[in-house]
mmCIF file of C-alpha atoms in Angstrom:
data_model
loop_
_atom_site.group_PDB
_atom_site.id
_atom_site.type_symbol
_atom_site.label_atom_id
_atom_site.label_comp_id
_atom_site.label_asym_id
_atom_site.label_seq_id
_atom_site.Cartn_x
_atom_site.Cartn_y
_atom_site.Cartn_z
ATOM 1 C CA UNK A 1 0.000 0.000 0.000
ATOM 2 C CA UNK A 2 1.624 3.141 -1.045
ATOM 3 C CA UNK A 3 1.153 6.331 0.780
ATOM 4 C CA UNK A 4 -0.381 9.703 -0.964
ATOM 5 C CA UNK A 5 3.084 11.638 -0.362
ATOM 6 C CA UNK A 6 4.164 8.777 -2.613
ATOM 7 C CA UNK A 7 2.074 9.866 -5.668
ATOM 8 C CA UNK A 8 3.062 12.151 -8.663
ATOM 9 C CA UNK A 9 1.263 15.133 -8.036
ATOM 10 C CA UNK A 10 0.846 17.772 -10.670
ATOM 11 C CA UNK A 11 -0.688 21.187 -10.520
ATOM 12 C CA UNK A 12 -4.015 20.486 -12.012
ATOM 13 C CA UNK A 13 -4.148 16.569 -11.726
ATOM 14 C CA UNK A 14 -7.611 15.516 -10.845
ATOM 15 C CA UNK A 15 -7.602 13.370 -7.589
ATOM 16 C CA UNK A 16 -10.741 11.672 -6.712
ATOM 17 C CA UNK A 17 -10.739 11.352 -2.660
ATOM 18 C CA UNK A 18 -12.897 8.712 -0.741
ATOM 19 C CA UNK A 19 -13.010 10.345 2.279
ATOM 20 C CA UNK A 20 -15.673 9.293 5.391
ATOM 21 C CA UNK A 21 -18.087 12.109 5.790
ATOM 22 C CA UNK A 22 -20.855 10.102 7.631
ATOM 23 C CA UNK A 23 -20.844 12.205 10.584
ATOM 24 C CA UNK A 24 -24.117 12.731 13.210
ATOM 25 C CA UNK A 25 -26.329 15.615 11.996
ATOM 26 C CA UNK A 26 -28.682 17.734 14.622
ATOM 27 C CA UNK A 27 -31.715 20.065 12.624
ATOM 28 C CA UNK A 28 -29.713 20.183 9.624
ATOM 29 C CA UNK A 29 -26.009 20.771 11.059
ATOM 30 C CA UNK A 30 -22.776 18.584 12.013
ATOM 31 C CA UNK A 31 -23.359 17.808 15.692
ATOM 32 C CA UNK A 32 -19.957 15.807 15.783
ATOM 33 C CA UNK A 33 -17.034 16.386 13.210
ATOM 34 C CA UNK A 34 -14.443 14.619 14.183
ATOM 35 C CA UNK A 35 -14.065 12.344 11.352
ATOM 36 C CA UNK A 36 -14.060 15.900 9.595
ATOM 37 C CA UNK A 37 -11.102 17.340 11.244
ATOM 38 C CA UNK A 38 -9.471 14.131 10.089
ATOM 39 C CA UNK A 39 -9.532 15.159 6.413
ATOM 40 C CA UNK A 40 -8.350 18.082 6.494
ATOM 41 C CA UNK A 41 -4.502 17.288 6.529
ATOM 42 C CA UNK A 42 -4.963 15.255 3.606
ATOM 43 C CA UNK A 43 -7.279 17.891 1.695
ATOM 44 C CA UNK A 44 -4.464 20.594 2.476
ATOM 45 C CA UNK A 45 -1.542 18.356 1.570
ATOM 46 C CA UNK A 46 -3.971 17.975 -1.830
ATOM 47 C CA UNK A 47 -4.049 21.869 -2.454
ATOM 48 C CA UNK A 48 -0.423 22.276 -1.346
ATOM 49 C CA UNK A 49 0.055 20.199 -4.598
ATOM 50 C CA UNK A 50 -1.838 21.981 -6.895
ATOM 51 C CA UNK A 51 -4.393 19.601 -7.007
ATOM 52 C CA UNK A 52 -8.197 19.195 -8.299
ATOM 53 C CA UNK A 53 -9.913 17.078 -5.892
ATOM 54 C CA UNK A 54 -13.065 15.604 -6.034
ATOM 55 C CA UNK A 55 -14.444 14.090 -2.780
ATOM 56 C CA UNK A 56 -16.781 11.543 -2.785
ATOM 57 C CA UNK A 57 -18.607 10.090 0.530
ATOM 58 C CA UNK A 58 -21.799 8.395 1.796
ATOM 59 C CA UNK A 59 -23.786 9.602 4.510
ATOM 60 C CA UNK A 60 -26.357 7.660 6.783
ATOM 61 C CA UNK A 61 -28.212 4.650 5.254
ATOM 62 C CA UNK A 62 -31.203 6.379 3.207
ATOM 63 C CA UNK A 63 -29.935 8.817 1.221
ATOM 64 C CA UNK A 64 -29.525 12.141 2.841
ATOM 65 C CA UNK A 65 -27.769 15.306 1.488
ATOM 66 C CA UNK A 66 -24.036 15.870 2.054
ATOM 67 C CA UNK A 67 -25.386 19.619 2.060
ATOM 68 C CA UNK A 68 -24.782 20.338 5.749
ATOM 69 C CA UNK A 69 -21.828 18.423 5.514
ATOM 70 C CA UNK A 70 -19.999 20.016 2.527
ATOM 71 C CA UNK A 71 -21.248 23.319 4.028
ATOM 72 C CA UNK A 72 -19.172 22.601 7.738
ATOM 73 C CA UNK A 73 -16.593 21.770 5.944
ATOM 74 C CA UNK A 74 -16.436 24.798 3.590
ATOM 75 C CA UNK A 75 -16.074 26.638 7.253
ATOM 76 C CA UNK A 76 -12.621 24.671 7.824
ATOM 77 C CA UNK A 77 -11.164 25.055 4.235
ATOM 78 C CA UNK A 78 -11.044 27.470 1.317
ATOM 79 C CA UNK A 79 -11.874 26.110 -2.150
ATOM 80 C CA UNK A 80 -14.375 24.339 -1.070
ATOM 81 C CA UNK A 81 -17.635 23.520 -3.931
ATOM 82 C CA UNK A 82 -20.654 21.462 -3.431
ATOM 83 C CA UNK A 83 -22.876 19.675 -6.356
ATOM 84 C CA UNK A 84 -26.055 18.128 -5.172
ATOM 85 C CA UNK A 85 -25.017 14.736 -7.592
ATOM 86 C CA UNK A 86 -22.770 12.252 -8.222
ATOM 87 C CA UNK A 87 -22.738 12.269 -12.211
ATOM 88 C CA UNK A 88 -24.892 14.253 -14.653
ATOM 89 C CA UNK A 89 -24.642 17.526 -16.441
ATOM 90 C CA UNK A 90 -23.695 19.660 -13.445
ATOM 91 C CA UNK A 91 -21.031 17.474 -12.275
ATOM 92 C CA UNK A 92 -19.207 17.883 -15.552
ATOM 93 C CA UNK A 93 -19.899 21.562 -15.818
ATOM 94 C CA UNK A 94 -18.355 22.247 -12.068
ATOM 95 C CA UNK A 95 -15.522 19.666 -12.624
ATOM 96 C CA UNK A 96 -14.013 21.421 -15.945
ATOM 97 C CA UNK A 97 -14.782 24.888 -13.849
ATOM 98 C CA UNK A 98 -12.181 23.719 -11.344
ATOM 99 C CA UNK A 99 -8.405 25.302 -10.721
ATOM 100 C CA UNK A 100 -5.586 24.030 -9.027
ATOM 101 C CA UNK A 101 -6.411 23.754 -4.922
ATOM 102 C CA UNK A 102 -9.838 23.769 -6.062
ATOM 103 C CA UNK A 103 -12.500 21.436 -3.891
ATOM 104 C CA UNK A 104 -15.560 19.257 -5.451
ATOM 105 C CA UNK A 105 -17.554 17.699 -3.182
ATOM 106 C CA UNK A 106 -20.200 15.238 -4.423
ATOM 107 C CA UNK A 107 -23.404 14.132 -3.088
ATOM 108 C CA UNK A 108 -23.626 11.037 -0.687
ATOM 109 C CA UNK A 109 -22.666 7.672 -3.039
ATOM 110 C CA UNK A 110 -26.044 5.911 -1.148
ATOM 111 C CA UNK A 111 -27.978 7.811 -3.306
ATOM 112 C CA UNK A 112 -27.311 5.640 -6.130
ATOM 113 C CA UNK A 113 -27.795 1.438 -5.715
ATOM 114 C CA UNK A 114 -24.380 1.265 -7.528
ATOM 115 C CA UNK A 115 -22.387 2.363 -4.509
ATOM 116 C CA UNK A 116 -23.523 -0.596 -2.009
ATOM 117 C CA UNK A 117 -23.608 -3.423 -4.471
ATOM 118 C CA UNK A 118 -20.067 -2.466 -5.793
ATOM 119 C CA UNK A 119 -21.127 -2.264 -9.272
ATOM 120 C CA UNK A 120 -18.581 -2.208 -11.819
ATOM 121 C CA UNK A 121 -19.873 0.424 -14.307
ATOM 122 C CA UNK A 122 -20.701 2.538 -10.870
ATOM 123 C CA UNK A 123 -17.063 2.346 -9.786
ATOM 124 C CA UNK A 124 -15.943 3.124 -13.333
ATOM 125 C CA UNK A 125 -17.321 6.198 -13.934
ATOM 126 C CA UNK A 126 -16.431 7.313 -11.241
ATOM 127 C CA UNK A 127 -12.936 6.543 -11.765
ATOM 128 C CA UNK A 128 -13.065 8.346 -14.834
ATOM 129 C CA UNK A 129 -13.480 11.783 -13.267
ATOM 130 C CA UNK A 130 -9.982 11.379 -12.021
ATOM 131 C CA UNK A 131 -6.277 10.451 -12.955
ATOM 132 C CA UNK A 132 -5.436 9.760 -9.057
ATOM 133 C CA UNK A 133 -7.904 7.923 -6.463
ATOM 134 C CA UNK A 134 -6.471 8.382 -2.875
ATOM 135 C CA UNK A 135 -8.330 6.776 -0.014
ATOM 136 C CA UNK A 136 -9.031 8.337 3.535
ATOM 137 C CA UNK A 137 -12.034 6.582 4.683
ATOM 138 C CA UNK A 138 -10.499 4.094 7.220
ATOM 139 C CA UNK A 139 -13.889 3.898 9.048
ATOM 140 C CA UNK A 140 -15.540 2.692 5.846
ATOM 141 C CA UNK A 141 -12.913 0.438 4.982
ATOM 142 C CA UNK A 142 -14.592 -2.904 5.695
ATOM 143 C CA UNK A 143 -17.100 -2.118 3.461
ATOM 144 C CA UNK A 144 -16.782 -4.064 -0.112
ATOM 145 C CA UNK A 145 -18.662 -1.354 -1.765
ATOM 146 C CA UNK A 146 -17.512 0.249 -4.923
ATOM 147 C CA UNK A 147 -16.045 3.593 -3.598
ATOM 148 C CA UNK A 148 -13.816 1.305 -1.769
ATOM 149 C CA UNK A 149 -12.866 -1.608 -3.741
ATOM 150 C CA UNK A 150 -14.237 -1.181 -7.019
ATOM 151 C CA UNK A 151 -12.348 2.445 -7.635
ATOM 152 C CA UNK A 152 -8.889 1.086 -7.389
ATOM 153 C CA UNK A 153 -8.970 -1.453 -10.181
ATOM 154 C CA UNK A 154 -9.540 1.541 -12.634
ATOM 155 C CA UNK A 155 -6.705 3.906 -11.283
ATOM 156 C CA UNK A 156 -3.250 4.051 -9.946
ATOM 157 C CA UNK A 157 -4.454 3.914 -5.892
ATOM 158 C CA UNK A 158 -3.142 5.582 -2.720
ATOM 159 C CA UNK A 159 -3.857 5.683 1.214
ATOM 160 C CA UNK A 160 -4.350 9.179 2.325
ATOM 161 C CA UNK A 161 -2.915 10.774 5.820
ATOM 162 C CA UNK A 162 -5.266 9.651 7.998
ATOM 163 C CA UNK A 163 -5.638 5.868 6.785
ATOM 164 C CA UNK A 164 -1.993 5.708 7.119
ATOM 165 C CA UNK A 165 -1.688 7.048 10.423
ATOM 166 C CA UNK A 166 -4.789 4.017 11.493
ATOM 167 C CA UNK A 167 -2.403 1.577 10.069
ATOM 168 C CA UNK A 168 0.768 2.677 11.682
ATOM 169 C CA UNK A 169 -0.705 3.175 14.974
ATOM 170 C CA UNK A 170 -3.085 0.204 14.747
ATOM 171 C CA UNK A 171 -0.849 -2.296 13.554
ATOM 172 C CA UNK A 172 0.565 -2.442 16.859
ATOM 173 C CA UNK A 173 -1.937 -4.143 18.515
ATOM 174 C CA UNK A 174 -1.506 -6.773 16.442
ATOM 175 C CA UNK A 175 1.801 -7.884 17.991
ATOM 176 C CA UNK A 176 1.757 -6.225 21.378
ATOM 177 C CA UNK A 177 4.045 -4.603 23.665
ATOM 178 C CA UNK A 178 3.458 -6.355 27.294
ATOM 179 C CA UNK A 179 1.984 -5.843 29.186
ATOM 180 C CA UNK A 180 -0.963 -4.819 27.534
ATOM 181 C CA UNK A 181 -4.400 -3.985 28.722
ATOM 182 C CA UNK A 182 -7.455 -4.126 26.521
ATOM 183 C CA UNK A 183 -10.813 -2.690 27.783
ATOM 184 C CA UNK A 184 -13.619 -3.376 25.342
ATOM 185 C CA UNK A 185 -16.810 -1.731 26.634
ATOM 186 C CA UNK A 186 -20.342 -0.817 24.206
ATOM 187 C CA UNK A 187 -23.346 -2.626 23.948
ATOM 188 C CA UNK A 188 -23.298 -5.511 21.807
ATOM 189 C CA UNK A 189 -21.238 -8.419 22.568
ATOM 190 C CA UNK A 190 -22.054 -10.471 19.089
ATOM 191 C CA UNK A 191 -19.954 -7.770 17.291
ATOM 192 C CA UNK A 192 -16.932 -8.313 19.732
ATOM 193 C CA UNK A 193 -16.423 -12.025 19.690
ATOM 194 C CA UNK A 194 -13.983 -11.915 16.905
ATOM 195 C CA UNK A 195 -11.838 -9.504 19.271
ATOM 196 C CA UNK A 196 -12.379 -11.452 21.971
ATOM 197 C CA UNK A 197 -11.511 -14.781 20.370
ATOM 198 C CA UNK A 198 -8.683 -12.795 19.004
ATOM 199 C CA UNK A 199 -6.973 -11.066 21.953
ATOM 200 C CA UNK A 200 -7.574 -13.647 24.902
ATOM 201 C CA UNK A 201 -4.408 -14.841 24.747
ATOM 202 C CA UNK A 202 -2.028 -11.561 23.140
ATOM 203 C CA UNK A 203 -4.026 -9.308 26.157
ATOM 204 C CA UNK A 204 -2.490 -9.729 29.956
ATOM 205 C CA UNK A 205 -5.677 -8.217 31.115
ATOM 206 C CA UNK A 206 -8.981 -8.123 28.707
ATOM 207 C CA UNK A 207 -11.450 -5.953 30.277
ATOM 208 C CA UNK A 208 -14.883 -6.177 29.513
ATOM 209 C CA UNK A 209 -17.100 -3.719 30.424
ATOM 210 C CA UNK A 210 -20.474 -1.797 29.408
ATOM 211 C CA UNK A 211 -23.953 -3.718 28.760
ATOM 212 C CA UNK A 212 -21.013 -6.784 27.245
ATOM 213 C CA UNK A 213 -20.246 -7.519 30.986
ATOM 214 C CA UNK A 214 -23.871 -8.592 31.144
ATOM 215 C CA UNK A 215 -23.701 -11.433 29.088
ATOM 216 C CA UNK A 216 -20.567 -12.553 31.255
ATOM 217 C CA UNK A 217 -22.678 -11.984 34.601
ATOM 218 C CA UNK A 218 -25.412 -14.318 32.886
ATOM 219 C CA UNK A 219 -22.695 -17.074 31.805
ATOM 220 C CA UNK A 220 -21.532 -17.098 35.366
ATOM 221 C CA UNK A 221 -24.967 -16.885 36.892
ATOM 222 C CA UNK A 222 -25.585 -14.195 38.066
ATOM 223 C CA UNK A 223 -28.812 -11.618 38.246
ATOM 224 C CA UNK A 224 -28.822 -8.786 35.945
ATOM 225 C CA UNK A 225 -31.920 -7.430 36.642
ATOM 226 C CA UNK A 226 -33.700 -5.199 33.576
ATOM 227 C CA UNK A 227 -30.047 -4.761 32.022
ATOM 228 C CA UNK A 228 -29.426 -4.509 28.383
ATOM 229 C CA UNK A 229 -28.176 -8.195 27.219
ATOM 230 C CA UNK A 230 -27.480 -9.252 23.635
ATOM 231 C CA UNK A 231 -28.538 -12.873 24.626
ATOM 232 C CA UNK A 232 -25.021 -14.095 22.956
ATOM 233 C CA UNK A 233 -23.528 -17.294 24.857
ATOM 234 C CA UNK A 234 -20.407 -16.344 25.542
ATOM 235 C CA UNK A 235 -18.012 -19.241 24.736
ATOM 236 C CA UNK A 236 -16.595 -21.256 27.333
ATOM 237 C CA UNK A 237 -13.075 -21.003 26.296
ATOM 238 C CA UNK A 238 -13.561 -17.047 26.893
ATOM 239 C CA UNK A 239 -15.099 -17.013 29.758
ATOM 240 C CA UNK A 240 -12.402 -19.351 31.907
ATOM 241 C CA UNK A 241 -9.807 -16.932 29.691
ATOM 242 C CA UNK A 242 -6.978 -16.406 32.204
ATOM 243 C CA UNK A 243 -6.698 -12.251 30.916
ATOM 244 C CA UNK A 244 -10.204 -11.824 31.633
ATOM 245 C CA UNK A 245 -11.424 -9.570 33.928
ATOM 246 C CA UNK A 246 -15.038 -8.057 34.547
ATOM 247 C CA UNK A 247 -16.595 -5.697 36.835
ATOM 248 C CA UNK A 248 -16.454 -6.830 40.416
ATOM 249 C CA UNK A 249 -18.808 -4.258 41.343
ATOM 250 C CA UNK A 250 -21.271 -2.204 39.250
ATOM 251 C CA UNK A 251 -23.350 1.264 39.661
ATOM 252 C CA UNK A 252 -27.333 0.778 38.958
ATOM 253 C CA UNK A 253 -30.065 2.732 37.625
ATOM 254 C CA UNK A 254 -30.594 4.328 41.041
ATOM 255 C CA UNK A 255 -26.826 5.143 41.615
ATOM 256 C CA UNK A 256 -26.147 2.646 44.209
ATOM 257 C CA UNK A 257 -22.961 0.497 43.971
ATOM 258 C CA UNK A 258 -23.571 -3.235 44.292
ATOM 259 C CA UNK A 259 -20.986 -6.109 44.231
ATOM 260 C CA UNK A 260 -21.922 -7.821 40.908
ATOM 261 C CA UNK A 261 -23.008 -10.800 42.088
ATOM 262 C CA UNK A 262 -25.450 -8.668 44.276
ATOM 263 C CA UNK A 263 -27.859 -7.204 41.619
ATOM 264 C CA UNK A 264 -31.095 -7.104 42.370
ATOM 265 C CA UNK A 265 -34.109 -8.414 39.780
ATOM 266 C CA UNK A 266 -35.739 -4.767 39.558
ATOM 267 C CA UNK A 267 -31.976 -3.061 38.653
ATOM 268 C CA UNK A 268 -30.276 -2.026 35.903
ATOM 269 C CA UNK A 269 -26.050 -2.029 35.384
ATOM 270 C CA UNK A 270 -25.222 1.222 33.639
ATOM 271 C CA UNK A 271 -21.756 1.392 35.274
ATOM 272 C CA UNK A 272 -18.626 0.051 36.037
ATOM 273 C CA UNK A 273 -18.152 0.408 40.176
ATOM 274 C CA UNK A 274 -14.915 2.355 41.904
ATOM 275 C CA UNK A 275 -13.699 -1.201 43.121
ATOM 276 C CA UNK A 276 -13.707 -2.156 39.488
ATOM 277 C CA UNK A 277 -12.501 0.949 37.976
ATOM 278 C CA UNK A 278 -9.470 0.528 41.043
ATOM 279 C CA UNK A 279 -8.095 -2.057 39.757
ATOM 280 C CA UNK A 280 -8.243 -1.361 36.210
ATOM 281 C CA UNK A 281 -6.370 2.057 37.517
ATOM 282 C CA UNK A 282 -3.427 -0.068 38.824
ATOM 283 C CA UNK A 283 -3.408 -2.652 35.495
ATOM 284 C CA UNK A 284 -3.183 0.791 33.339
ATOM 285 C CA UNK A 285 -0.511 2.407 35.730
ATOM 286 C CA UNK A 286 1.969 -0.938 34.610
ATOM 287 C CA UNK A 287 0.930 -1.585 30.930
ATOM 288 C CA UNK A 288 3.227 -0.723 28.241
ATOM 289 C CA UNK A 289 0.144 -0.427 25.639
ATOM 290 C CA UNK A 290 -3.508 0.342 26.558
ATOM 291 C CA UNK A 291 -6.224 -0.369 24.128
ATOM 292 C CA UNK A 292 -9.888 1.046 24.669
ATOM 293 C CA UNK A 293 -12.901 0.548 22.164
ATOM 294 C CA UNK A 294 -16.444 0.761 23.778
ATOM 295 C CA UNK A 295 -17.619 2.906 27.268
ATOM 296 C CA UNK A 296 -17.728 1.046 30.487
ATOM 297 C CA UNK A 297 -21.167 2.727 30.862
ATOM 298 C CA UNK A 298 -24.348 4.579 29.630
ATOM 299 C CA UNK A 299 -22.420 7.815 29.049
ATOM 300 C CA UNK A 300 -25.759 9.666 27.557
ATOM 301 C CA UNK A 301 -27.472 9.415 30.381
ATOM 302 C CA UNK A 302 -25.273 10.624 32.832
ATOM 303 C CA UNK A 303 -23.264 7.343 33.684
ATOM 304 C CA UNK A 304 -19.876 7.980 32.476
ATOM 305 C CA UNK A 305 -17.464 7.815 35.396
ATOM 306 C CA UNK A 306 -15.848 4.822 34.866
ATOM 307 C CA UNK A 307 -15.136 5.497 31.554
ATOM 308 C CA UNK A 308 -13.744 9.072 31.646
ATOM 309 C CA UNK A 309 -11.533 7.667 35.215
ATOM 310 C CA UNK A 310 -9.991 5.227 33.083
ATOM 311 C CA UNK A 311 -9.003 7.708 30.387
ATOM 312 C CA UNK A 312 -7.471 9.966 33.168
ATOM 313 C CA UNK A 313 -5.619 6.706 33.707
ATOM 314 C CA UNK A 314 -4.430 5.933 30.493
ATOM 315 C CA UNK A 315 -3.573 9.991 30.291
ATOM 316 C CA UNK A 316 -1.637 9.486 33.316
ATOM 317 C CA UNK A 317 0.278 6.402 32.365
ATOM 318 C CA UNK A 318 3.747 6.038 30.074
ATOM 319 C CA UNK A 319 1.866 3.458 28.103
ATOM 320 C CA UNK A 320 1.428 3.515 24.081
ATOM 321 C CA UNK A 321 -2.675 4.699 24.277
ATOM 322 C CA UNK A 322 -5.229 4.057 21.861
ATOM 323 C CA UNK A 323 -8.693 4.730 21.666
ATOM 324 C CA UNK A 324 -11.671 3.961 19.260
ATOM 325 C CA UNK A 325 -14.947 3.704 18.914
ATOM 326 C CA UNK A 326 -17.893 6.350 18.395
ATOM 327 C CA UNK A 327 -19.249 6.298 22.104
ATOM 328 C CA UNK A 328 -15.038 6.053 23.317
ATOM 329 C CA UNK A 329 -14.164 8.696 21.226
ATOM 330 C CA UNK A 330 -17.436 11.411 21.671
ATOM 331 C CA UNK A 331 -16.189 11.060 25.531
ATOM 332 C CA UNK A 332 -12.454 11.692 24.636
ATOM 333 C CA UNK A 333 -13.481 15.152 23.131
ATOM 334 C CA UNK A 334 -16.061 15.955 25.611
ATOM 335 C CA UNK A 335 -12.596 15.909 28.094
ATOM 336 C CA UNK A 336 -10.334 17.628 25.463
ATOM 337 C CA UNK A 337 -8.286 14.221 25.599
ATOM 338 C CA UNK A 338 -7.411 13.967 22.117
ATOM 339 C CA UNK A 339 -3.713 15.546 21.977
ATOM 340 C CA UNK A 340 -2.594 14.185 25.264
ATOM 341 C CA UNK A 341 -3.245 9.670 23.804
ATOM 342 C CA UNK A 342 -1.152 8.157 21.775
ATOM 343 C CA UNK A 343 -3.497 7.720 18.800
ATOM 344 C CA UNK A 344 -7.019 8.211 18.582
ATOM 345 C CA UNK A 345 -9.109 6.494 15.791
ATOM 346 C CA UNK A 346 -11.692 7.339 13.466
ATOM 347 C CA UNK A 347 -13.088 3.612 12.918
ATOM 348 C CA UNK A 348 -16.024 2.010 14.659
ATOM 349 C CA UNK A 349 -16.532 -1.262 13.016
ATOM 350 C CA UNK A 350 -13.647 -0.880 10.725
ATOM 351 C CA UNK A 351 -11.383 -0.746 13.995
ATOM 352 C CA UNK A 352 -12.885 -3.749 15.410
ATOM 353 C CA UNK A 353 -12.438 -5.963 12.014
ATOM 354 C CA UNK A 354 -8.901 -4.404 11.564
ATOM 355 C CA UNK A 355 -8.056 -5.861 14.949
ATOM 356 C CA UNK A 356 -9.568 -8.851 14.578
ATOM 357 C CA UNK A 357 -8.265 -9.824 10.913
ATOM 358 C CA UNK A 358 -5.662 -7.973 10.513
ATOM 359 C CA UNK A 359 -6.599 -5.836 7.573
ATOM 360 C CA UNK A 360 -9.742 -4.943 5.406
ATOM 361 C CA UNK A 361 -11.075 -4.908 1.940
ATOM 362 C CA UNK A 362 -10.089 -1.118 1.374
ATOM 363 C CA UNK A 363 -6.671 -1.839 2.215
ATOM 364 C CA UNK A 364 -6.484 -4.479 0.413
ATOM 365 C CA UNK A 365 -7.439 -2.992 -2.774
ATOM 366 C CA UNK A 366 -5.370 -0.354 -2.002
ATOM 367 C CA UNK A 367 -2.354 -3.266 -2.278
ATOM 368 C CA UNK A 368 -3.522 -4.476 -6.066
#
């Protein structure tokens, strides 16, 4: 995979950028643009060069407008266009309009069937608007759609900043420094088996925490009242897992702090305990590398202590930390974080498949 400082850049070469633009909206406006800010080096690195760039992105699953989108980001950079289509007279029209530094942004690829079935004749046209395709989209990576994999068998292919910087800092989870904590918190544990199955033996200590601990409390028998569960069996080999750890104490619905095995029929688990969050404190203080995807807790509603106590920790520590996850992430920039981890990534599922496999299908075709 070949990095976009490695491409021959010419003032005026059309570059068509896959960048991930799918970013929460509020009444019309970006509520969260983090995966926004994460652009921007490679869009400035593009008009540094001289470059035409066309950006291309989806947004949600049914179709909305990159409007609000293309609009925020106007704010951040100069040169910035929108077209409300992906092909059509317009798009031509703006595309032979554009100078060198000059910014195209198209509107969201789920508009059109093409994009999600990977169609060939989708992904070729598209390709033909360019003479460069450079991905950024590391959080839509495990998608096989045809912004992803399809582009790159119709032009010479590049990983942009951000992607690059995923894969550097990512990558070394896959052989780990030691020892090395992993806390994996969210909701669902059927989407974290693979990383489970995966890091049970490479973690010293794999923490599982949020409404995930709740199908461990079930497999070891104990009451979790009206918690969330995913009703997953956890597999045995996992569960007697000599790295694995889970709350020894949990906060409920009513803010009391039970021992685990002490929760009631009529509560809910919405937190990680101080007992638990204690020891995790400690494991963090010795690590050499601390990996966190998921919250320990319901963070919306108000229960987000354990989760923003073991980020002070991992601030805290000398340890190589990484964070990822949308939930992980929204609470690392609620407490200005960001700049004082190691890495912080853009990719929700991506990260998790990454970890779990080792690469994706947009890297991948980034390697043909």
């Amino acid at each position: 995979m070949k990095s976009i400082t490695q491409a021959k850049i010419k003032k005026g070469t059309y570059v068509l950028l896959r960048a991930d633009l799918n970013v929460p909206l509020d009444t019309g406006k970006v509520r969260d643009d983090f995966r926004i800010s994460k652009i921007i080096p490679t869009l400035e690195y593009l008009q540094k060069k001289g470059a035409r760039t066309i950006v291309i992105s989806h947004l949600g699953e049914k179709g909305e407008t990159l409007t609000p989108v293309a609009k925020h980001l106007a704010k951040k950079i100069k040169g910035v266009k929108f077209v409300p289509a992906i092909f059509g007279e317009e798009v031509l029209i703006a595309r032979e309009k554009m100078v060198a530094g000059d910014i195209l942004i198209l509107e969201n690829l789920r508009t059109d069937i093409g994009e999600k079935s990977n169609d060939s004749l989708f992904a070729k046209t598209l390709a033909g608007m360019a003479e460069i395709f450079v991905s950024d989209a590391f959080s839509a990576s495990h998608r096989k759609h045809a912004s992803i994999v399809g582009i790159p068998k119709y032009l010479p292919s590049y990983a942009g900043l951000q992607l690059f910087e995923e894969i550097k800092h990512l990558s070394k989870i896959l052989k780990p420094r030691h020892p090395f904590v992993f806390i994996l918190g969210g909701a669902k544990i059927s989407t974290k088996l693979p990383l489970l199955k995966s890091y049970k033996d490479k973690a010293d200590t794999l923490f599982v925490g949020g409404a995930v601990a709740n199908d461990f409390f079930l497999a070891r028998g104990f009451e979790v009242g009206t918690s969330l569960v995913d009703d997953t069996v956890v597999p045995k080999n996992i569960l007697s897992a000599k790295s694995l750890f889970i709350p020894i104490d949990i906060i409920t619905d009513s803010h009391q702090v039970k021992l685990s095995e002490k929760v009631g029929k009529r509560d809910r688990i919405l937190d990680a305990g101080p007992a638990t969050v204690a020891v995790m404190t400690e494991k963090i203080k010795k690590a050499k590398l601390v990996l966190m995807n998921g919250p320990l807790g319901d963070y919306e509603h108000g229960f987000a202590g354990g989760t923003e106590a073991l980020l002070k920790a991992m601030v805290a520590s000398s340890a190589i930390t990484i964070v990822g996850g949308g939930d992980s992430v929204a609470t690392v920039q609620k407490m200005k974080l960001e700049k004082k981890l190691t890495f912080v990534s853009t990719g929700g599922g991506a990260m998790l498949e990454y970890l779990a496999k080792g690469t994706l299908p947009g890297i991948q075709a980034l390697k043909k």
